mmCIF file of C-alpha atoms in Angstrom:
data_model
loop_
_atom_site.group_PDB
_atom_site.id
_atom_site.type_symbol
_atom_site.label_atom_id
_atom_site.label_comp_id
_atom_site.label_asym_id
_atom_site.label_seq_id
_atom_site.Cartn_x
_atom_site.Cartn_y
_atom_site.Cartn_z
ATOM 1 C CA UNK A 1 0.000 0.000 0.000
ATOM 2 C CA UNK A 2 1.349 3.428 -0.890
ATOM 3 C CA UNK A 3 1.038 6.606 1.093
ATOM 4 C CA UNK A 4 -2.367 8.048 0.230
ATOM 5 C CA UNK A 5 -2.101 11.475 1.832
ATOM 6 C CA UNK A 6 0.463 13.912 3.164
ATOM 7 C CA UNK A 7 -0.604 13.229 6.754
ATOM 8 C CA UNK A 8 0.544 9.607 6.921
ATOM 9 C CA UNK A 9 3.321 9.486 9.566
ATOM 10 C CA UNK A 10 6.647 7.740 9.331
ATOM 11 C CA UNK A 11 6.713 4.727 11.717
ATOM 12 C CA UNK A 12 7.955 5.950 15.094
ATOM 13 C CA UNK A 13 10.108 2.860 15.521
ATOM 14 C CA UNK A 14 12.369 3.916 12.678
ATOM 15 C CA UNK A 15 14.705 6.864 13.269
ATOM 16 C CA UNK A 16 15.386 8.848 10.116
ATOM 17 C CA UNK A 17 18.890 10.015 9.238
ATOM 18 C CA UNK A 18 19.058 13.485 7.659
ATOM 19 C CA UNK A 19 22.124 12.425 5.668
ATOM 20 C CA UNK A 20 20.093 9.615 4.076
ATOM 21 C CA UNK A 21 17.329 12.089 3.235
ATOM 22 C CA UNK A 22 19.887 14.470 1.761
ATOM 23 C CA UNK A 23 21.244 11.669 -0.436
ATOM 24 C CA UNK A 24 17.700 10.792 -1.527
ATOM 25 C CA UNK A 25 16.916 14.428 -2.299
ATOM 26 C CA UNK A 26 19.920 14.566 -4.633
ATOM 27 C CA UNK A 27 18.705 11.396 -6.386
ATOM 28 C CA UNK A 28 15.174 12.791 -6.673
ATOM 29 C CA UNK A 29 16.372 16.069 -8.170
ATOM 30 C CA UNK A 30 19.048 14.620 -10.462
ATOM 31 C CA UNK A 31 16.965 11.579 -11.587
ATOM 32 C CA UNK A 32 20.220 9.607 -11.723
ATOM 33 C CA UNK A 33 22.425 7.813 -9.176
ATOM 34 C CA UNK A 34 25.588 8.800 -11.057
ATOM 35 C CA UNK A 35 24.622 12.474 -11.270
ATOM 36 C CA UNK A 36 23.627 12.461 -7.600
ATOM 37 C CA UNK A 37 27.015 10.959 -6.713
ATOM 38 C CA UNK A 38 28.838 13.709 -8.632
ATOM 39 C CA UNK A 39 26.720 16.380 -6.948
ATOM 40 C CA UNK A 40 27.478 14.918 -3.507
ATOM 41 C CA UNK A 41 31.124 14.272 -4.417
ATOM 42 C CA UNK A 42 30.908 10.607 -3.555
ATOM 43 C CA UNK A 43 30.504 7.302 -5.407
ATOM 44 C CA UNK A 44 27.469 5.760 -7.095
ATOM 45 C CA UNK A 45 27.565 2.650 -4.846
ATOM 46 C CA UNK A 46 27.521 4.900 -1.764
ATOM 47 C CA UNK A 47 24.449 6.772 -3.030
ATOM 48 C CA UNK A 48 22.716 3.484 -3.858
ATOM 49 C CA UNK A 49 23.522 2.102 -0.390
ATOM 50 C CA UNK A 50 22.116 5.197 1.362
ATOM 51 C CA UNK A 51 18.941 5.041 -0.744
ATOM 52 C CA UNK A 52 18.422 1.361 0.076
ATOM 53 C CA UNK A 53 18.947 2.098 3.788
ATOM 54 C CA UNK A 54 16.359 4.894 3.716
ATOM 55 C CA UNK A 55 13.856 2.625 1.974
ATOM 56 C CA UNK A 56 14.499 -0.055 4.598
ATOM 57 C CA UNK A 57 13.906 2.396 7.440
ATOM 58 C CA UNK A 58 10.662 3.650 5.885
ATOM 59 C CA UNK A 59 9.482 0.240 4.740
ATOM 60 C CA UNK A 60 8.627 1.608 1.306
ATOM 61 C CA UNK A 61 10.093 1.751 -2.196
ATOM 62 C CA UNK A 62 10.919 5.369 -2.988
ATOM 63 C CA UNK A 63 12.494 5.081 -6.424
ATOM 64 C CA UNK A 64 12.340 2.695 -9.358
ATOM 65 C CA UNK A 65 15.700 2.103 -11.039
ATOM 66 C CA UNK A 66 15.944 1.566 -14.788
ATOM 67 C CA UNK A 67 18.413 2.106 -17.621
ATOM 68 C CA UNK A 68 16.558 5.315 -18.383
ATOM 69 C CA UNK A 69 17.188 6.753 -14.941
ATOM 70 C CA UNK A 70 15.283 7.110 -11.675
ATOM 71 C CA UNK A 71 11.497 7.360 -11.396
ATOM 72 C CA UNK A 72 9.983 8.271 -8.033
ATOM 73 C CA UNK A 73 7.106 6.274 -6.611
ATOM 74 C CA UNK A 74 4.148 7.949 -4.887
ATOM 75 C CA UNK A 75 5.956 7.445 -1.583
ATOM 76 C CA UNK A 76 9.141 8.832 -3.118
ATOM 77 C CA UNK A 77 7.428 12.031 -4.237
ATOM 78 C CA UNK A 78 5.988 12.508 -0.748
ATOM 79 C CA UNK A 79 9.379 12.000 0.942
ATOM 80 C CA UNK A 80 11.052 14.318 -1.586
ATOM 81 C CA UNK A 81 8.565 17.093 -0.724
ATOM 82 C CA UNK A 82 9.273 16.687 2.975
ATOM 83 C CA UNK A 83 13.037 16.554 2.378
ATOM 84 C CA UNK A 84 12.899 19.849 0.467
ATOM 85 C CA UNK A 85 11.123 21.460 3.423
ATOM 86 C CA UNK A 86 13.721 20.030 5.807
ATOM 87 C CA UNK A 87 16.552 21.313 3.591
ATOM 88 C CA UNK A 88 15.080 24.806 3.773
ATOM 89 C CA UNK A 89 14.986 24.534 7.569
ATOM 90 C CA UNK A 90 18.603 23.377 7.667
ATOM 91 C CA UNK A 91 19.580 26.303 5.428
ATOM 92 C CA UNK A 92 17.821 28.742 7.758
ATOM 93 C CA UNK A 93 19.555 27.228 10.798
ATOM 94 C CA UNK A 94 22.947 27.595 9.114
ATOM 95 C CA UNK A 95 22.238 31.211 8.224
ATOM 96 C CA UNK A 96 21.177 32.005 11.786
ATOM 97 C CA UNK A 97 24.256 30.313 13.227
ATOM 98 C CA UNK A 98 26.506 32.088 10.726
ATOM 99 C CA UNK A 99 25.145 35.446 11.882
ATOM 100 C CA UNK A 100 26.131 34.564 15.460
ATOM 101 C CA UNK A 101 29.541 33.122 14.598
ATOM 102 C CA UNK A 102 31.706 36.256 14.513
ATOM 103 C CA UNK A 103 35.078 34.972 15.689
ATOM 104 C CA UNK A 104 37.388 32.972 13.389
ATOM 105 C CA UNK A 105 37.387 29.965 15.711
ATOM 106 C CA UNK A 106 36.365 26.334 15.430
ATOM 107 C CA UNK A 107 36.952 23.357 13.160
ATOM 108 C CA UNK A 108 37.619 23.600 9.416
ATOM 109 C CA UNK A 109 37.984 20.426 7.339
ATOM 110 C CA UNK A 110 40.175 20.591 4.224
ATOM 111 C CA UNK A 111 40.427 17.815 1.634
ATOM 112 C CA UNK A 112 43.367 18.140 -0.733
ATOM 113 C CA UNK A 113 45.540 15.934 -2.992
ATOM 114 C CA UNK A 114 48.367 14.547 -0.876
ATOM 115 C CA UNK A 115 51.291 16.269 -2.623
ATOM 116 C CA UNK A 116 49.773 19.758 -2.391
ATOM 117 C CA UNK A 117 48.776 19.002 1.199
ATOM 118 C CA UNK A 118 52.262 17.792 2.167
ATOM 119 C CA UNK A 119 54.438 20.330 0.355
ATOM 120 C CA UNK A 120 52.353 23.519 0.543
ATOM 121 C CA UNK A 121 49.519 23.442 3.083
ATOM 122 C CA UNK A 122 51.270 21.639 5.953
ATOM 123 C CA UNK A 123 54.331 23.953 5.995
ATOM 124 C CA UNK A 124 52.039 27.016 6.068
ATOM 125 C CA UNK A 125 49.813 25.932 8.983
ATOM 126 C CA UNK A 126 51.980 27.770 11.515
ATOM 127 C CA UNK A 127 51.424 31.032 9.623
ATOM 128 C CA UNK A 128 47.643 30.640 9.902
ATOM 129 C CA UNK A 129 47.782 29.814 13.604
ATOM 130 C CA UNK A 130 49.989 32.796 14.393
ATOM 131 C CA UNK A 131 47.114 35.018 13.256
ATOM 132 C CA UNK A 132 44.124 32.790 14.099
ATOM 133 C CA UNK A 133 45.160 30.377 16.864
ATOM 134 C CA UNK A 134 41.566 29.249 17.534
ATOM 135 C CA UNK A 135 40.987 27.772 14.077
ATOM 136 C CA UNK A 136 41.246 23.971 14.273
ATOM 137 C CA UNK A 137 42.238 22.332 10.983
ATOM 138 C CA UNK A 138 41.316 18.791 9.949
ATOM 139 C CA UNK A 139 43.513 17.915 6.951
ATOM 140 C CA UNK A 140 42.481 15.018 4.707
ATOM 141 C CA UNK A 141 44.251 13.651 1.651
ATOM 142 C CA UNK A 142 41.276 11.442 0.806
ATOM 143 C CA UNK A 143 37.614 11.530 1.794
ATOM 144 C CA UNK A 144 36.117 8.158 2.654
ATOM 145 C CA UNK A 145 32.817 7.006 1.185
ATOM 146 C CA UNK A 146 29.865 8.284 3.151
ATOM 147 C CA UNK A 147 31.904 10.903 5.025
ATOM 148 C CA UNK A 148 30.479 14.416 5.243
ATOM 149 C CA UNK A 149 31.617 16.790 2.521
ATOM 150 C CA UNK A 150 34.660 18.765 3.671
ATOM 151 C CA UNK A 151 34.320 22.475 4.368
ATOM 152 C CA UNK A 152 36.962 23.158 1.722
ATOM 153 C CA UNK A 153 38.102 20.881 -1.099
ATOM 154 C CA UNK A 154 41.085 21.410 -3.386
ATOM 155 C CA UNK A 155 40.666 19.345 -6.536
ATOM 156 C CA UNK A 156 41.865 18.933 -10.120
ATOM 157 C CA UNK A 157 38.434 19.444 -11.730
ATOM 158 C CA UNK A 158 35.710 22.077 -11.547
ATOM 159 C CA UNK A 159 32.872 19.651 -10.728
ATOM 160 C CA UNK A 160 30.839 20.980 -7.822
ATOM 161 C CA UNK A 161 27.384 21.022 -6.261
ATOM 162 C CA UNK A 162 25.004 23.828 -7.232
ATOM 163 C CA UNK A 163 25.392 25.383 -3.782
ATOM 164 C CA UNK A 164 29.206 25.424 -4.027
ATOM 165 C CA UNK A 165 31.664 28.084 -5.160
ATOM 166 C CA UNK A 166 34.717 27.029 -7.214
ATOM 167 C CA UNK A 167 37.761 29.310 -7.316
ATOM 168 C CA UNK A 168 40.620 28.602 -9.720
ATOM 169 C CA UNK A 169 43.782 28.483 -7.591
ATOM 170 C CA UNK A 170 46.372 27.794 -10.259
ATOM 171 C CA UNK A 171 47.880 25.249 -12.638
ATOM 172 C CA UNK A 172 50.404 22.448 -12.324
ATOM 173 C CA UNK A 173 52.704 21.644 -15.232
ATOM 174 C CA UNK A 174 53.959 18.082 -15.659
ATOM 175 C CA UNK A 175 57.440 17.310 -16.964
ATOM 176 C CA UNK A 176 59.718 14.273 -16.833
ATOM 177 C CA UNK A 177 61.994 13.856 -13.797
ATOM 178 C CA UNK A 178 64.748 11.458 -12.790
ATOM 179 C CA UNK A 179 67.440 11.493 -10.119
ATOM 180 C CA UNK A 180 71.100 12.235 -10.768
ATOM 181 C CA UNK A 181 71.961 8.742 -9.516
ATOM 182 C CA UNK A 182 69.592 7.139 -12.047
ATOM 183 C CA UNK A 183 70.951 9.247 -14.914
ATOM 184 C CA UNK A 184 74.552 8.397 -13.966
ATOM 185 C CA UNK A 185 73.729 4.683 -14.199
ATOM 186 C CA UNK A 186 71.338 4.520 -17.146
ATOM 187 C CA UNK A 187 71.395 7.882 -18.880
ATOM 188 C CA UNK A 188 68.208 9.599 -19.941
ATOM 189 C CA UNK A 189 65.903 9.180 -22.953
ATOM 190 C CA UNK A 190 66.740 11.377 -25.927
ATOM 191 C CA UNK A 191 63.135 11.386 -27.093
ATOM 192 C CA UNK A 192 59.738 10.225 -25.843
ATOM 193 C CA UNK A 193 59.996 6.977 -27.792
ATOM 194 C CA UNK A 194 62.980 5.872 -25.697
ATOM 195 C CA UNK A 195 60.806 5.826 -22.573
ATOM 196 C CA UNK A 196 60.200 2.123 -23.290
ATOM 197 C CA UNK A 197 63.889 1.466 -22.561
ATOM 198 C CA UNK A 198 63.718 2.903 -19.037
ATOM 199 C CA UNK A 199 62.129 2.105 -15.690
ATOM 200 C CA UNK A 200 59.037 4.271 -15.691
ATOM 201 C CA UNK A 201 57.048 5.297 -12.619
ATOM 202 C CA UNK A 202 53.453 6.514 -12.589
ATOM 203 C CA UNK A 203 50.937 8.247 -10.350
ATOM 204 C CA UNK A 204 47.671 6.476 -11.148
ATOM 205 C CA UNK A 205 45.551 9.622 -10.711
ATOM 206 C CA UNK A 206 47.646 11.909 -12.921
ATOM 207 C CA UNK A 207 46.774 10.234 -16.208
ATOM 208 C CA UNK A 208 43.031 10.682 -15.616
ATOM 209 C CA UNK A 209 43.345 14.458 -15.203
ATOM 210 C CA UNK A 210 42.313 16.757 -18.029
ATOM 211 C CA UNK A 211 45.157 18.723 -19.584
ATOM 212 C CA UNK A 212 47.513 16.090 -21.022
ATOM 213 C CA UNK A 213 48.981 16.853 -24.433
ATOM 214 C CA UNK A 214 47.199 14.822 -27.157
ATOM 215 C CA UNK A 215 50.202 12.585 -27.906
ATOM 216 C CA UNK A 216 51.195 12.028 -24.286
ATOM 217 C CA UNK A 217 48.176 10.372 -22.696
ATOM 218 C CA UNK A 218 48.072 7.368 -25.105
ATOM 219 C CA UNK A 219 51.788 6.836 -24.462
ATOM 220 C CA UNK A 220 51.236 6.975 -20.697
ATOM 221 C CA UNK A 221 48.562 4.297 -21.027
ATOM 222 C CA UNK A 222 50.710 1.750 -22.898
ATOM 223 C CA UNK A 223 54.032 2.072 -21.052
ATOM 224 C CA UNK A 224 55.132 -0.856 -18.893
ATOM 225 C CA UNK A 225 55.553 0.766 -15.472
ATOM 226 C CA UNK A 226 58.011 -0.436 -12.854
ATOM 227 C CA UNK A 227 55.996 1.266 -10.100
ATOM 228 C CA UNK A 228 52.434 2.570 -9.890
ATOM 229 C CA UNK A 229 51.226 4.544 -6.881
ATOM 230 C CA UNK A 230 48.331 6.774 -5.867
ATOM 231 C CA UNK A 231 50.545 8.734 -3.446
ATOM 232 C CA UNK A 232 52.291 11.876 -4.697
ATOM 233 C CA UNK A 233 55.019 12.045 -2.015
ATOM 234 C CA UNK A 234 55.754 8.332 -2.587
ATOM 235 C CA UNK A 235 56.293 9.018 -6.299
ATOM 236 C CA UNK A 236 58.610 11.927 -5.465
ATOM 237 C CA UNK A 237 60.696 9.818 -3.081
ATOM 238 C CA UNK A 238 60.845 6.801 -5.411
ATOM 239 C CA UNK A 239 62.046 8.998 -8.280
ATOM 240 C CA UNK A 240 64.518 10.963 -6.142
ATOM 241 C CA UNK A 241 65.972 7.706 -4.776
ATOM 242 C CA UNK A 242 66.846 6.471 -8.254
ATOM 243 C CA UNK A 243 63.810 4.254 -8.831
ATOM 244 C CA UNK A 244 63.176 5.464 -12.369
ATOM 245 C CA UNK A 245 61.699 8.239 -14.494
ATOM 246 C CA UNK A 246 58.329 9.818 -13.771
ATOM 247 C CA UNK A 247 56.080 12.626 -14.915
ATOM 248 C CA UNK A 248 55.508 15.043 -12.029
ATOM 249 C CA UNK A 249 54.562 18.689 -11.478
ATOM 250 C CA UNK A 250 57.432 21.135 -11.967
ATOM 251 C CA UNK A 251 57.199 22.285 -8.341
ATOM 252 C CA UNK A 252 58.823 19.034 -7.143
ATOM 253 C CA UNK A 253 62.137 20.500 -8.318
ATOM 254 C CA UNK A 254 61.827 22.761 -5.248
ATOM 255 C CA UNK A 255 60.907 19.845 -2.991
ATOM 256 C CA UNK A 256 63.942 17.583 -3.496
ATOM 257 C CA UNK A 257 67.334 18.663 -4.843
ATOM 258 C CA UNK A 258 68.058 15.103 -6.005
ATOM 259 C CA UNK A 259 65.521 15.493 -8.810
ATOM 260 C CA UNK A 260 66.620 16.516 -12.300
ATOM 261 C CA UNK A 261 64.134 17.915 -14.814
ATOM 262 C CA UNK A 262 64.568 16.168 -18.184
ATOM 263 C CA UNK A 263 64.236 18.122 -21.407
ATOM 264 C CA UNK A 264 62.629 15.220 -23.267
ATOM 265 C CA UNK A 265 58.961 15.845 -24.042
ATOM 266 C CA UNK A 266 58.913 19.377 -22.630
ATOM 267 C CA UNK A 267 55.650 20.235 -20.912
ATOM 268 C CA UNK A 268 53.630 16.999 -20.857
ATOM 269 C CA UNK A 269 50.466 18.346 -19.234
ATOM 270 C CA UNK A 270 48.936 21.529 -17.861
ATOM 271 C CA UNK A 271 46.262 20.844 -15.237
ATOM 272 C CA UNK A 272 44.201 23.459 -13.407
ATOM 273 C CA UNK A 273 43.225 23.012 -9.766
ATOM 274 C CA UNK A 274 40.357 24.537 -7.845
ATOM 275 C CA UNK A 275 39.270 25.497 -4.335
ATOM 276 C CA UNK A 276 35.635 24.499 -3.704
ATOM 277 C CA UNK A 277 33.464 25.427 -0.723
ATOM 278 C CA UNK A 278 29.808 25.755 0.238
ATOM 279 C CA UNK A 279 28.546 29.257 -0.548
ATOM 280 C CA UNK A 280 26.658 29.660 2.748
ATOM 281 C CA UNK A 281 29.267 28.136 5.049
ATOM 282 C CA UNK A 282 31.912 30.193 3.314
ATOM 283 C CA UNK A 283 30.494 33.226 5.134
ATOM 284 C CA UNK A 284 31.564 31.820 8.511
ATOM 285 C CA UNK A 285 34.579 33.791 9.774
ATOM 286 C CA UNK A 286 36.703 30.680 10.331
ATOM 287 C CA UNK A 287 36.067 29.473 6.768
ATOM 288 C CA UNK A 288 36.481 32.912 5.268
ATOM 289 C CA UNK A 289 39.881 33.369 6.916
ATOM 290 C CA UNK A 290 40.999 29.842 5.996
ATOM 291 C CA UNK A 291 40.010 30.354 2.354
ATOM 292 C CA UNK A 292 41.987 33.596 2.172
ATOM 293 C CA UNK A 293 44.973 31.854 3.784
ATOM 294 C CA UNK A 294 44.827 29.048 1.190
ATOM 295 C CA UNK A 295 44.684 31.563 -1.648
ATOM 296 C CA UNK A 296 47.884 33.111 -0.316
ATOM 297 C CA UNK A 297 49.510 29.681 0.062
ATOM 298 C CA UNK A 298 48.924 28.924 -3.635
ATOM 299 C CA UNK A 299 49.294 32.484 -4.955
ATOM 300 C CA UNK A 300 50.835 32.147 -8.472
ATOM 301 C CA UNK A 301 52.564 35.508 -8.082
ATOM 302 C CA UNK A 302 54.713 34.076 -5.272
ATOM 303 C CA UNK A 303 54.707 30.521 -6.686
ATOM 304 C CA UNK A 304 55.624 30.704 -10.397
ATOM 305 C CA UNK A 305 55.144 26.932 -10.768
ATOM 306 C CA UNK A 306 51.402 27.546 -10.294
ATOM 307 C CA UNK A 307 51.106 30.130 -13.072
ATOM 308 C CA UNK A 308 49.190 29.400 -16.247
ATOM 309 C CA UNK A 309 52.260 29.899 -18.416
ATOM 310 C CA UNK A 310 54.853 27.130 -18.357
ATOM 311 C CA UNK A 311 58.069 28.078 -16.546
ATOM 312 C CA UNK A 312 61.067 25.751 -16.533
ATOM 313 C CA UNK A 313 62.275 24.789 -13.028
ATOM 314 C CA UNK A 314 65.682 26.399 -13.660
ATOM 315 C CA UNK A 315 63.865 29.710 -14.252
ATOM 316 C CA UNK A 316 61.924 29.675 -10.971
ATOM 317 C CA UNK A 317 64.315 31.960 -9.067
ATOM 318 C CA UNK A 318 64.244 34.631 -11.783
ATOM 319 C CA UNK A 319 60.431 34.425 -11.907
ATOM 320 C CA UNK A 320 60.177 34.785 -8.110
ATOM 321 C CA UNK A 321 62.516 37.787 -8.118
ATOM 322 C CA UNK A 322 60.593 39.420 -10.968
ATOM 323 C CA UNK A 323 57.333 38.855 -9.099
ATOM 324 C CA UNK A 324 58.707 40.447 -5.919
ATOM 325 C CA UNK A 325 59.927 43.505 -7.830
ATOM 326 C CA UNK A 326 56.538 43.859 -9.536
ATOM 327 C CA UNK A 327 54.679 43.694 -6.199
ATOM 328 C CA UNK A 328 56.906 46.418 -4.687
ATOM 329 C CA UNK A 329 56.121 48.863 -7.479
#
C-alpha cells in the first residue's frame, strides 16, 4: 500500500537520518544515481547504499531504477517534498548560526591531494595559527565514502554542487623527472619513444586528469611501469631515490634537490586546480579566513610553478625575483 495522503506518519520505531534524506533528495532532483554521486562528491555505490537504507527504514520503495534513470514512486514524491522542506529549515539554521559566529574559531575540514597538502599546506599551517590560533584544521588527503563533505576541497576538476563556489587556484605543469643517480647509471631518454627502454614510474591519478597533451596520454597508457602509486610524495621519493623516471609537477624541483628535470617531451600536461566550498558556510569567519589563507599559500605571483604559463624549473628563481619587484612597485 502506498502513502495516500500527506498526513501519513513515518513509523515511530524507525529513526530517520538526515544524511540519508539528503542523499535521496539529490537522487530525486538529479533523476540519476551517477549524477547524484557527482553532486554529492561521492561514489554511485555509496548513493545506492544510502537510498536502500532509507527505503528499509521507511518500509517503502521510494524510487524505481531503470536504464533510463530514476522514477519516483508515490511514496518517493511525498518524501522528496518533505526533504525539500527540511533542507530549507537546515539552510535557515545555518544562516542564523553564521550570523552569530563572529570569531574565526572552530573546526575547518580541508580535503586536498596529498602532494599539495604535504608540500604547501602543511608547511604554512603555523602562519595561519599565528594570526588565528583558535581555528582547528582537519587535513584530509582522501575523503572516505559516506563521510560528510569537507568544508573546503582542493581538486583537479571544476565539478561541484550547485550550492558550491569554485575558485581557480592555479595550474600544475607536468614534466619528466629522474634522479642524478639514475641518470649516472642509465642515462636519460633522448626522445619520448625511448621511454620504453627505461624504468618508468606513474601516479595512477595523474593520467586521468584533463590537460595532457594529445600525444602524451596514449603513451602513458601503454608504457610498462616499474611502479604505480596513488601517493604523490611516494612518487617523489621513489624517483629521487633512483627508482626510475616519472612525470611530475614542476614544483617538485623545489621539494627535493636530487631530482633533475629532463628536457625530453617538454611540458607533458597543464592541469588546473580549484578550491571548492559551500557558498553559505563560506560566510563563517573561520572558513572565510581559511580560504583567504589558502589563496595566499597557492598564490601564483609568489609561486611561479602555479602560473598558467609554463616556466622551466631552472627559471623559478628569476620568476620569483621578478614577481617580488613587480609587487613592490
